[in-house]
PDB file of C-alpha atoms and ligand atoms in Angstrom:
ATOM      1  CA  MET A  25      40.079-185.003 108.268  1.00 38.00           C
ATOM      2  CA  VAL A  26      42.964-184.244 110.028  1.00 41.00           C
ATOM      3  CA  GLU A  27      43.612-180.401 110.111  1.00 43.00           C
ATOM      4  CA  HIS A  28      47.082-180.506 111.814  1.00 46.00           C
ATOM      5  CA  LEU A  29      49.192-182.187 109.306  1.00 46.00           C
ATOM      6  CA  ASP A  30      50.439-179.309 107.784  1.00 46.00           C
ATOM      7  CA  GLU A  31      51.040-177.762 110.741  1.00 47.00           C
ATOM      8  CA  VAL A  32      53.453-180.426 111.910  1.00 44.00           C
ATOM      9  CA  GLY A  33      55.285-180.108 108.399  1.00 43.00           C
ATOM     10  CA  VAL A  34      58.328-182.361 107.614  1.00 51.00           C
ATOM     11  CA  THR A  35      58.300-184.860 110.688  1.00 86.00           C
ATOM     12  CA  ALA A  36      54.676-185.964 109.935  1.00 95.00           C
ATOM     13  CA  CYS A  37      54.466-189.491 110.219  1.00 97.00           C
ATOM     14  CA  VAL A  38      51.936-192.262 109.438  1.00 98.00           C
ATOM     15  CA  VAL A  39      51.572-195.223 111.729  1.00 98.00           C
ATOM     16  CA  ILE A  40      50.967-198.643 109.909  1.00 98.00           C
ATOM     17  CA  GLY A  41      48.915-200.735 112.279  1.00 97.00           C
ATOM     18  CA  GLY A  42      46.271-199.965 114.959  1.00 97.00           C
ATOM     19  CA  GLY A  43      47.188-202.728 117.529  1.00 96.00           C
ATOM     20  CA  GLY A  44      48.920-203.112 120.787  1.00 96.00           C
ATOM     21  CA  HIS A  45      52.353-202.561 119.368  1.00 97.00           C
ATOM     22  CA  ALA A  46      51.102-199.376 117.547  1.00 98.00           C
ATOM     23  CA  LEU A  47      50.151-197.874 121.258  1.00 98.00           C
ATOM     24  CA  VAL A  48      53.658-198.613 122.512  1.00 98.00           C
ATOM     25  CA  VAL A  49      55.445-197.027 119.164  1.00 98.00           C
ATOM     26  CA  ILE A  50      53.273-193.976 119.400  1.00 98.00           C
ATOM     27  CA  GLU A  51      53.902-193.231 122.851  1.00 98.00           C
ATOM     28  CA  ALA A  52      57.838-193.644 122.261  1.00 98.00           C
ATOM     29  CA  MET A  53      57.465-191.185 119.331  1.00 97.00           C
ATOM     30  CA  GLN A  54      55.351-188.905 121.106  1.00 96.00           C
ATOM     31  CA  LEU A  55      58.020-188.807 124.430  1.00 96.00           C
ATOM     32  CA  GLU A  56      60.858-188.665 122.056  1.00 95.00           C
ATOM     33  CA  GLY A  57      59.358-185.606 120.022  1.00 93.00           C
ATOM     34  CA  ARG A  58      61.342-185.939 116.698  1.00 91.00           C
ATOM     35  CA  CYS A  59      58.539-187.477 114.504  1.00 92.00           C
ATOM     36  CA  THR A  60      55.012-186.604 115.185  1.00 95.00           C
ATOM     37  CA  PRO A  61      52.610-189.430 114.682  1.00 97.00           C
ATOM     38  CA  VAL A  62      49.600-187.653 112.961  1.00 97.00           C
ATOM     39  CA  ALA A  63      47.272-190.431 111.589  1.00 98.00           C
ATOM     40  CA  ILE A  64      46.864-194.441 111.697  1.00 98.00           C
ATOM     41  CA  ILE A  65      46.364-197.132 108.757  1.00 98.00           C
ATOM     42  CA  ASP A  66      45.251-200.600 109.475  1.00 97.00           C
ATOM     43  CA  ALA A  67      44.304-203.167 107.111  1.00 95.00           C
ATOM     44  CA  ASP A  68      41.089-203.665 109.353  1.00 96.00           C
ATOM     45  CA  PRO A  69      40.270-200.361 110.504  1.00 97.00           C
ATOM     46  CA  ALA A  70      37.051-201.345 111.877  1.00 97.00           C
ATOM     47  CA  SER A  71      38.708-203.414 114.764  1.00 96.00           C
ATOM     48  CA  CYS A  72      40.624-200.568 115.769  1.00 97.00           C
ATOM     49  CA  PRO A  73      39.620-197.787 118.338  1.00 97.00           C
ATOM     50  CA  PRO A  74      38.901-194.275 116.547  1.00 97.00           C
ATOM     51  CA  ASP A  75      42.150-192.880 117.899  1.00 98.00           C
ATOM     52  CA  ILE A  76      45.462-194.025 120.138  1.00 98.00           C
ATOM     53  CA  LEU A  77      46.887-191.578 122.190  1.00 98.00           C
ATOM     54  CA  GLY A  78      44.861-188.950 120.449  1.00 98.00           C
ATOM     55  CA  VAL A  79      46.169-190.172 116.799  1.00 98.00           C
ATOM     56  CA  PRO A  80      43.250-190.865 114.625  1.00 98.00           C
ATOM     57  CA  VAL A  81      42.565-194.282 112.862  1.00 98.00           C
ATOM     58  CA  ARG A  82      42.184-192.842 109.317  1.00 97.00           C
ATOM     59  CA  GLY A  83      41.251-196.038 107.121  1.00 97.00           C
ATOM     60  CA  ASP A  84      42.948-198.746 105.379  1.00 97.00           C
ATOM     61  CA  ASP A  85      46.171-198.642 103.004  1.00 93.00           C
ATOM     62  CA  SER A  86      43.928-196.882 100.259  1.00 95.00           C
ATOM     63  CA  THR A  87      44.177-193.825 102.714  1.00 96.00           C
ATOM     64  CA  LEU A  88      47.764-193.221 102.271  1.00 95.00           C
ATOM     65  CA  PRO A  89      47.586-191.232  99.023  1.00 94.00           C
ATOM     66  CA  ALA A  90      45.143-188.774 100.775  1.00 96.00           C
ATOM     67  CA  LEU A  91      47.618-188.583 103.899  1.00 97.00           C
ATOM     68  CA  ILE A  92      50.301-187.805 101.743  1.00 96.00           C
ATOM     69  CA  GLU A  93      48.411-185.213  99.990  1.00 95.00           C
ATOM     70  CA  GLU A  94      47.747-183.738 103.305  1.00 94.00           C
ATOM     71  CA  GLY A  95      51.360-183.527 104.171  1.00 93.00           C
ATOM     72  CA  ALA A  96      52.456-186.697 105.795  1.00 95.00           C
ATOM     73  CA  THR A  97      56.216-187.452 104.733  1.00 95.00           C
ATOM     74  CA  HIS A  98      57.089-190.227 107.033  1.00 96.00           C
ATOM     75  CA  PHE A  99      55.928-193.803 108.138  1.00 97.00           C
ATOM     76  CA  VAL A 100      56.644-196.201 110.526  1.00 98.00           C
ATOM     77  CA  VAL A 101      55.516-200.009 110.539  1.00 98.00           C
ATOM     78  CA  ALA A 102      53.854-200.532 113.991  1.00 97.00           C
ATOM     79  CA  VAL A 103      52.747-204.327 113.541  1.00 95.00           C
ATOM     80  CA  GLY A 104      54.482-207.308 115.488  1.00 85.00           C
ATOM     81  CA  ALA A 105      53.363-210.231 112.871  1.00 83.00           C
ATOM     82  CA  ILE A 106      55.252-212.887 114.879  1.00 85.00           C
ATOM     83  CA  GLY A 107      56.251-215.383 112.073  1.00 82.00           C
ATOM     84  CA  ARG A 108      54.994-213.713 109.159  1.00 89.00           C
ATOM     85  CA  PRO A 109      57.966-211.514 108.270  1.00 84.00           C
ATOM     86  CA  GLN A 110      56.692-210.839 104.834  1.00 91.00           C
ATOM     87  CA  VAL A 111      53.801-208.743 106.415  1.00 94.00           C
ATOM     88  CA  ARG A 112      56.339-206.209 107.915  1.00 96.00           C
ATOM     89  CA  ARG A 113      58.461-206.439 104.912  1.00 96.00           C
ATOM     90  CA  GLY A 114      55.440-205.889 102.623  1.00 96.00           C
ATOM     91  CA  LEU A 115      54.361-202.904 104.645  1.00 96.00           C
ATOM     92  CA  PHE A 116      57.610-201.144 104.549  1.00 97.00           C
ATOM     93  CA  GLU A 117      58.158-201.946 100.987  1.00 97.00           C
ATOM     94  CA  SER A 118      54.873-200.628 100.104  1.00 96.00           C
ATOM     95  CA  ALA A 119      54.985-197.392 101.966  1.00 97.00           C
ATOM     96  CA  SER A 120      58.339-196.799 100.927  1.00 97.00           C
ATOM     97  CA  ALA A 121      57.278-196.937  97.553  1.00 96.00           C
ATOM     98  CA  ALA A 122      54.499-194.629  97.936  1.00 95.00           C
ATOM     99  CA  GLY A 123      57.058-191.845  98.600  1.00 95.00           C
ATOM    100  CA  LEU A 124      56.953-192.007 102.418  1.00 96.00           C
ATOM    101  CA  THR A 125      60.534-191.980 104.467  1.00 96.00           C
ATOM    102  CA  PRO A 126      60.778-194.719 107.134  1.00 97.00           C
ATOM    103  CA  ALA A 127      60.995-192.922 110.673  1.00 96.00           C
ATOM    104  CA  THR A 128      63.446-194.221 113.015  1.00 96.00           C
ATOM    105  CA  VAL A 129      62.086-194.186 116.660  1.00 97.00           C
ATOM    106  CA  THR A 130      64.042-194.343 119.880  1.00 97.00           C
ATOM    107  CA  HIS A 131      62.414-194.143 122.968  1.00 98.00           C
ATOM    108  CA  PRO A 132      64.155-191.829 125.448  1.00 98.00           C
ATOM    109  CA  GLY A 133      64.539-194.400 127.822  1.00 98.00           C
ATOM    110  CA  ALA A 134      66.456-196.718 125.742  1.00 98.00           C
ATOM    111  CA  ILE A 135      70.017-197.046 125.732  1.00 98.00           C
ATOM    112  CA  VAL A 136      71.907-196.956 122.196  1.00 98.00           C
ATOM    113  CA  SER A 137      75.822-196.771 121.717  1.00 98.00           C
ATOM    114  CA  ALA A 138      77.099-193.849 119.940  1.00 97.00           C
ATOM    115  CA  HIS A 139      79.015-196.829 118.085  1.00 98.00           C
ATOM    116  CA  ALA A 140      75.772-198.922 116.908  1.00 98.00           C
ATOM    117  CA  THR A 141      74.407-198.207 113.598  1.00 97.00           C
ATOM    118  CA  VAL A 142      70.576-198.246 113.523  1.00 97.00           C
ATOM    119  CA  GLY A 143      68.711-198.750 110.086  1.00 97.00           C
ATOM    120  CA  ALA A 144      65.932-196.685 108.521  1.00 97.00           C
ATOM    121  CA  GLY A 145      62.570-197.195 110.151  1.00 97.00           C
ATOM    122  CA  SER A 146      63.765-199.264 113.127  1.00 97.00           C
ATOM    123  CA  GLN A 147      62.265-199.029 116.652  1.00 98.00           C
ATOM    124  CA  ILE A 148      63.972-199.050 119.869  1.00 98.00           C
ATOM    125  CA  LEU A 149      61.739-199.177 122.708  1.00 98.00           C
ATOM    126  CA  ALA A 150      61.703-198.653 126.268  1.00 98.00           C
ATOM    127  CA  GLY A 151      64.240-199.850 128.412  1.00 98.00           C
ATOM    128  CA  ALA A 152      66.137-201.501 125.437  1.00 98.00           C
ATOM    129  CA  VAL A 153      70.017-201.481 125.258  1.00 98.00           C
ATOM    130  CA  VAL A 154      71.925-201.644 122.041  1.00 98.00           C
ATOM    131  CA  ASN A 155      75.870-201.952 122.658  1.00 98.00           C
ATOM    132  CA  ALA A 156      78.839-200.625 120.566  1.00 98.00           C
ATOM    133  CA  ARG A 157      79.426-201.856 116.900  1.00 98.00           C
ATOM    134  CA  THR A 158      75.987-203.684 116.869  1.00 98.00           C
ATOM    135  CA  ARG A 159      74.310-203.043 113.601  1.00 98.00           C
ATOM    136  CA  LEU A 160      70.372-203.020 113.276  1.00 98.00           C
ATOM    137  CA  GLY A 161      69.031-203.140 109.488  1.00 98.00           C
ATOM    138  CA  SER A 162      65.858-201.270 108.464  1.00 98.00           C
ATOM    139  CA  ASN A 163      62.464-201.863 109.898  1.00 98.00           C
ATOM    140  CA  VAL A 164      63.876-203.864 113.063  1.00 98.00           C
ATOM    141  CA  ILE A 165      61.743-203.880 116.298  1.00 98.00           C
ATOM    142  CA  VAL A 166      64.007-203.909 119.618  1.00 98.00           C
ATOM    143  CA  ASN A 167      61.113-204.333 121.897  1.00 98.00           C
ATOM    144  CA  THR A 168      60.953-203.257 125.585  1.00 98.00           C
ATOM    145  CA  GLY A 169      63.881-204.141 127.888  1.00 98.00           C
ATOM    146  CA  ALA A 170      65.657-206.422 124.994  1.00 98.00           C
ATOM    147  CA  ILE A 171      69.430-206.550 125.275  1.00 98.00           C
ATOM    148  CA  LEU A 172      71.490-206.537 122.122  1.00 98.00           C
ATOM    149  CA  GLU A 173      75.503-206.845 123.269  1.00 98.00           C
ATOM    150  CA  HIS A 174      78.175-205.708 121.336  1.00 98.00           C
ATOM    151  CA  ASP A 175      78.893-206.648 117.485  1.00 98.00           C
ATOM    152  CA  CYS A 176      75.495-208.170 116.783  1.00 98.00           C
ATOM    153  CA  GLN A 177      74.146-207.805 113.123  1.00 98.00           C
ATOM    154  CA  ILE A 178      70.237-207.800 112.996  1.00 98.00           C
ATOM    155  CA  GLY A 179      68.767-208.192 109.564  1.00 98.00           C
ATOM    156  CA  ASP A 180      66.080-205.967 108.023  1.00 98.00           C
ATOM    157  CA  HIS A 181      62.513-206.275 109.440  1.00 97.00           C
ATOM    158  CA  ALA A 182      63.462-208.655 112.625  1.00 97.00           C
ATOM    159  CA  HIS A 183      62.016-208.245 115.827  1.00 97.00           C
ATOM    160  CA  ILE A 184      63.884-208.896 119.089  1.00 98.00           C
ATOM    161  CA  ALA A 185      60.816-209.226 121.490  1.00 98.00           C
ATOM    162  CA  PRO A 186      60.573-207.735 124.817  1.00 98.00           C
ATOM    163  CA  GLY A 187      63.116-208.757 127.623  1.00 98.00           C
ATOM    164  CA  SER A 188      65.144-211.018 125.258  1.00 98.00           C
ATOM    165  CA  ALA A 189      69.029-210.893 125.716  1.00 98.00           C
ATOM    166  CA  ILE A 190      71.178-211.651 122.807  1.00 98.00           C
ATOM    167  CA  ALA A 191      75.026-212.139 123.584  1.00 98.00           C
ATOM    168  CA  GLY A 192      77.973-210.532 121.772  1.00 98.00           C
ATOM    169  CA  GLY A 193      78.585-211.392 118.095  1.00 98.00           C
ATOM    170  CA  VAL A 194      75.240-212.833 117.297  1.00 98.00           C
ATOM    171  CA  ALA A 195      73.793-212.626 113.820  1.00 98.00           C
ATOM    172  CA  VAL A 196      70.029-212.924 113.595  1.00 98.00           C
ATOM    173  CA  GLY A 197      68.850-213.000 109.731  1.00 98.00           C
ATOM    174  CA  ALA A 198      66.103-210.864 108.047  1.00 97.00           C
ATOM    175  CA  GLY A 199      62.502-211.160 109.347  1.00 97.00           C
ATOM    176  CA  SER A 200      63.547-213.404 112.289  1.00 97.00           C
ATOM    177  CA  HIS A 201      61.353-212.839 115.507  1.00 97.00           C
ATOM    178  CA  VAL A 202      63.391-213.753 118.587  1.00 98.00           C
ATOM    179  CA  GLY A 203      60.566-214.378 121.190  1.00 98.00           C
ATOM    180  CA  ILE A 204      59.872-212.929 124.499  1.00 98.00           C
ATOM    181  CA  GLY A 205      62.254-213.541 127.414  1.00 98.00           C
ATOM    182  CA  SER A 206      64.592-215.640 125.280  1.00 98.00           C
ATOM    183  CA  SER A 207      68.458-215.630 125.280  1.00 98.00           C
ATOM    184  CA  VAL A 208      71.089-216.283 122.159  1.00 98.00           C
ATOM    185  CA  LYS A 209      74.451-217.395 123.037  1.00 98.00           C
ATOM    186  CA  GLU A 210      77.242-215.401 121.879  1.00 98.00           C
ATOM    187  CA  GLY A 211      78.649-215.814 118.632  1.00 98.00           C
ATOM    188  CA  VAL A 212      75.502-217.717 117.285  1.00 98.00           C
ATOM    189  CA  THR A 213      74.020-217.242 114.099  1.00 98.00           C
ATOM    190  CA  VAL A 214      69.992-217.195 113.558  1.00 98.00           C
ATOM    191  CA  GLY A 215      69.096-217.649 110.058  1.00 98.00           C
ATOM    192  CA  ALA A 216      66.315-215.620 108.117  1.00 97.00           C
ATOM    193  CA  GLY A 217      62.718-216.113 108.705  1.00 96.00           C
ATOM    194  CA  VAL A 218      63.357-217.829 111.851  1.00 97.00           C
ATOM    195  CA  VAL A 219      61.129-217.990 114.892  1.00 97.00           C
ATOM    196  CA  VAL A 220      62.522-217.972 118.387  1.00 98.00           C
ATOM    197  CA  GLY A 221      59.990-219.434 120.955  1.00 98.00           C
ATOM    198  CA  ALA A 222      59.347-217.390 123.983  1.00 98.00           C
ATOM    199  CA  GLY A 223      61.803-218.215 126.735  1.00 98.00           C
ATOM    200  CA  ALA A 224      63.961-220.493 124.479  1.00 98.00           C
ATOM    201  CA  VAL A 225      67.999-220.587 125.104  1.00 98.00           C
ATOM    202  CA  VAL A 226      69.793-220.873 121.835  1.00 98.00           C
ATOM    203  CA  VAL A 227      73.121-222.014 122.227  1.00 98.00           C
ATOM    204  CA  SER A 228      73.894-223.034 118.531  1.00 98.00           C
ATOM    205  CA  ASP A 229      73.169-222.006 115.050  1.00 98.00           C
ATOM    206  CA  VAL A 230      69.717-221.900 113.651  1.00 98.00           C
ATOM    207  CA  ASP A 231      68.772-222.726 109.914  1.00 98.00           C
ATOM    208  CA  ASP A 232      66.542-220.315 107.768  1.00 98.00           C
ATOM    209  CA  GLY A 233      62.745-220.702 108.473  1.00 96.00           C
ATOM    210  CA  LEU A 234      62.858-223.041 111.484  1.00 97.00           C
ATOM    211  CA  VAL A 235      60.835-222.472 114.563  1.00 97.00           C
ATOM    212  CA  VAL A 236      62.846-223.464 117.638  1.00 98.00           C
ATOM    213  CA  THR A 237      61.679-223.660 121.315  1.00 98.00           C
ATOM    214  CA  GLY A 238      62.780-225.007 124.556  1.00 98.00           C
ATOM    215  CA  VAL A 239      66.321-225.082 126.569  1.00 98.00           C
ATOM    216  CA  PRO A 240      68.333-225.695 124.779  1.00 98.00           C
ATOM    217  CA  ALA A 241      66.218-224.486 121.763  1.00 98.00           C
ATOM    218  CA  ARG A 242      65.468-227.369 119.375  1.00 98.00           C
ATOM    219  CA  PRO A 243      63.594-226.840 116.059  1.00 98.00           C
ATOM    220  CA  ARG A 244      59.886-228.091 116.561  1.00 95.00           C
ATOM    221  CA  GLU A 245      58.186-231.060 114.890  1.00 80.00           C
ATOM    222  CA  SER A 246      56.257-229.951 111.847  1.00 67.00           C
TER     223      SER A 246
HETATM  224  C1  COA B  30      56.772-221.127 119.601  1.00 62.92           C
HETATM  225  C2  COA B  30      55.520-220.347 119.082  1.00 62.92           C
HETATM  226  C3  COA B  30      55.642-219.732 117.817  1.00 62.92           C
HETATM  227  C4  COA B  30      54.336-221.485 118.951  1.00 62.92           C
HETATM  228  O1  COA B  30      53.338-221.137 118.418  1.00 62.92           O
HETATM  229  P1  COA B  30      51.994-222.032 118.326  1.00 62.92           P
HETATM  230  O2  COA B  30      52.767-223.091 117.133  1.00 62.92           O
HETATM  231  O3  COA B  30      50.863-221.205 118.039  1.00 62.92           O
HETATM  232  O4  COA B  30      52.036-222.896 119.309  1.00 62.92           O
HETATM  233  P2  COA B  30      50.836-223.363 120.235  1.00 62.92           P
HETATM  234  O5  COA B  30      50.289-222.381 121.290  1.00 62.92           O
HETATM  235  O6  COA B  30      49.619-224.131 119.456  1.00 62.92           O
HETATM  236  O7  COA B  30      51.487-224.586 121.196  1.00 62.92           O
HETATM  237  C5  COA B  30      51.839-225.732 120.697  1.00 62.92           C
HETATM  238  C6  COA B  30      52.368-226.635 121.935  1.00 62.92           C
HETATM  239  O8  COA B  30      53.756-226.010 122.009  1.00 62.92           O
HETATM  240  C7  COA B  30      54.249-225.317 123.362  1.00 62.92           C
HETATM  241  N1  COA B  30      54.831-224.475 123.109  1.00 62.92           N
HETATM  242  C8  COA B  30      54.190-223.029 122.466  1.00 62.92           C
HETATM  243  N2  COA B  30      55.167-222.296 122.756  1.00 62.92           N
HETATM  244  C9  COA B  30      56.254-222.520 123.270  1.00 62.92           C
HETATM  245  C10 COA B  30      57.456-222.313 123.812  1.00 62.92           C
HETATM  246  N3  COA B  30      57.713-220.883 123.650  1.00 62.92           N
HETATM  247  N4  COA B  30      58.311-222.826 124.613  1.00 62.92           N
HETATM  248  C11 COA B  30      57.874-224.154 124.669  1.00 62.92           C
HETATM  249  N5  COA B  30      56.687-224.948 124.376  1.00 62.92           N
HETATM  250  C12 COA B  30      55.870-224.194 123.608  1.00 62.92           C
HETATM  251  C13 COA B  30      52.701-225.276 123.942  1.00 62.92           C
HETATM  252  O9  COA B  30      52.632-225.586 125.208  1.00 62.92           O
HETATM  253  C14 COA B  30      51.996-226.524 122.955  1.00 62.92           C
HETATM  254  O10 COA B  30      52.429-227.484 123.809  1.00 62.92           O
HETATM  255  P3  COA B  30      51.414-228.867 123.880  1.00 62.92           P
HETATM  256  O11 COA B  30      51.024-229.304 122.528  1.00 62.92           O
HETATM  257  O12 COA B  30      51.955-230.026 124.459  1.00 62.92           O
HETATM  258  O13 COA B  30      50.249-228.272 124.438  1.00 62.92           O
HETATM  259  C15 COA B  30      54.967-219.282 120.253  1.00 62.92           C
HETATM  260  O14 COA B  30      54.354-219.988 121.214  1.00 62.92           O
HETATM  261  C16 COA B  30      55.970-218.238 120.559  1.00 62.92           C
HETATM  262  O15 COA B  30      56.807-218.639 121.830  1.00 62.92           O
HETATM  263  N6  COA B  30      55.866-217.204 120.120  1.00 62.92           N
HETATM  264  C17 COA B  30      56.751-216.083 120.420  1.00 62.92           C
HETATM  265  C18 COA B  30      55.870-215.076 121.268  1.00 62.92           C
HETATM  266  C19 COA B  30      56.530-213.750 121.687  1.00 62.92           C
HETATM  267  O16 COA B  30      57.699-213.729 121.411  1.00 62.92           O
HETATM  268  N7  COA B  30      55.654-212.808 121.913  1.00 62.92           N
HETATM  269  C20 COA B  30      56.566-211.299 121.913  1.00 62.92           C
HETATM  270  C21 COA B  30      55.175-210.425 121.371  1.00 62.92           C
HETATM  271  S1  COA B  30      55.884-208.887 121.413  1.00 62.92           S
END
């Protein structure tokens, strides 16, 4: 039983997922101080530690109604689920349907232009940069040190992994994963449900659902 949910009131946030990404998101929330992480749920709570940075792992998805009853009002999807966009989308939709509001998290060490748009439930982590007129959909991860230049459009549930560099005017479709340390050339369109492999350099458009790797990035043989 968590005693302090009522005390934190309207900002009490359930963290969905109890793995490594949750650790990073919880720390960002605690530093930002806008929304308080009060409980973690995970599909496999037995695989999680009892708490992460003092936030208790309370159980699986079936715990959500009890947490709402206790006063939780917000949620954040803290799983990466590389190449499985349906996982992050499904968690976002089921928590929204349960009546929780998506919390948007911005690490105090991130730089977000006043002329950027950030969708509900998105996470912008330490050292990330989101430049002017870039638009993030809902439930997007802009992970540690990622750069989104000006005029980019990032679809719902996409994950821009650590250290990736997205040049101006790039579009990334819903649910795509842009891998760690990769680069995307200006003006390129990356489709929906794409995985850009670690370290790839994307210099031309990528169709929906492909996995691309290498320099220049090419579709992988299936
Ligand atoms: C591209 C990727 C999705 C492929 O995953 P996978 O299908 O499990 O691939 P495997 O690890 O089985 O590797 C298969 C082959 O592809 C190669 N390969 C894997 N990832 C590669 C990459 N990013 N670039 C070039 N080659 C790659 C492997 O060396 C291996 O080659 P081999 O058959 O000659 O030995 C994955 O390696 C990747 O890059 N994921 C992104 C990781 C990321 O962004 N992490 C951030 C977490 S926050």
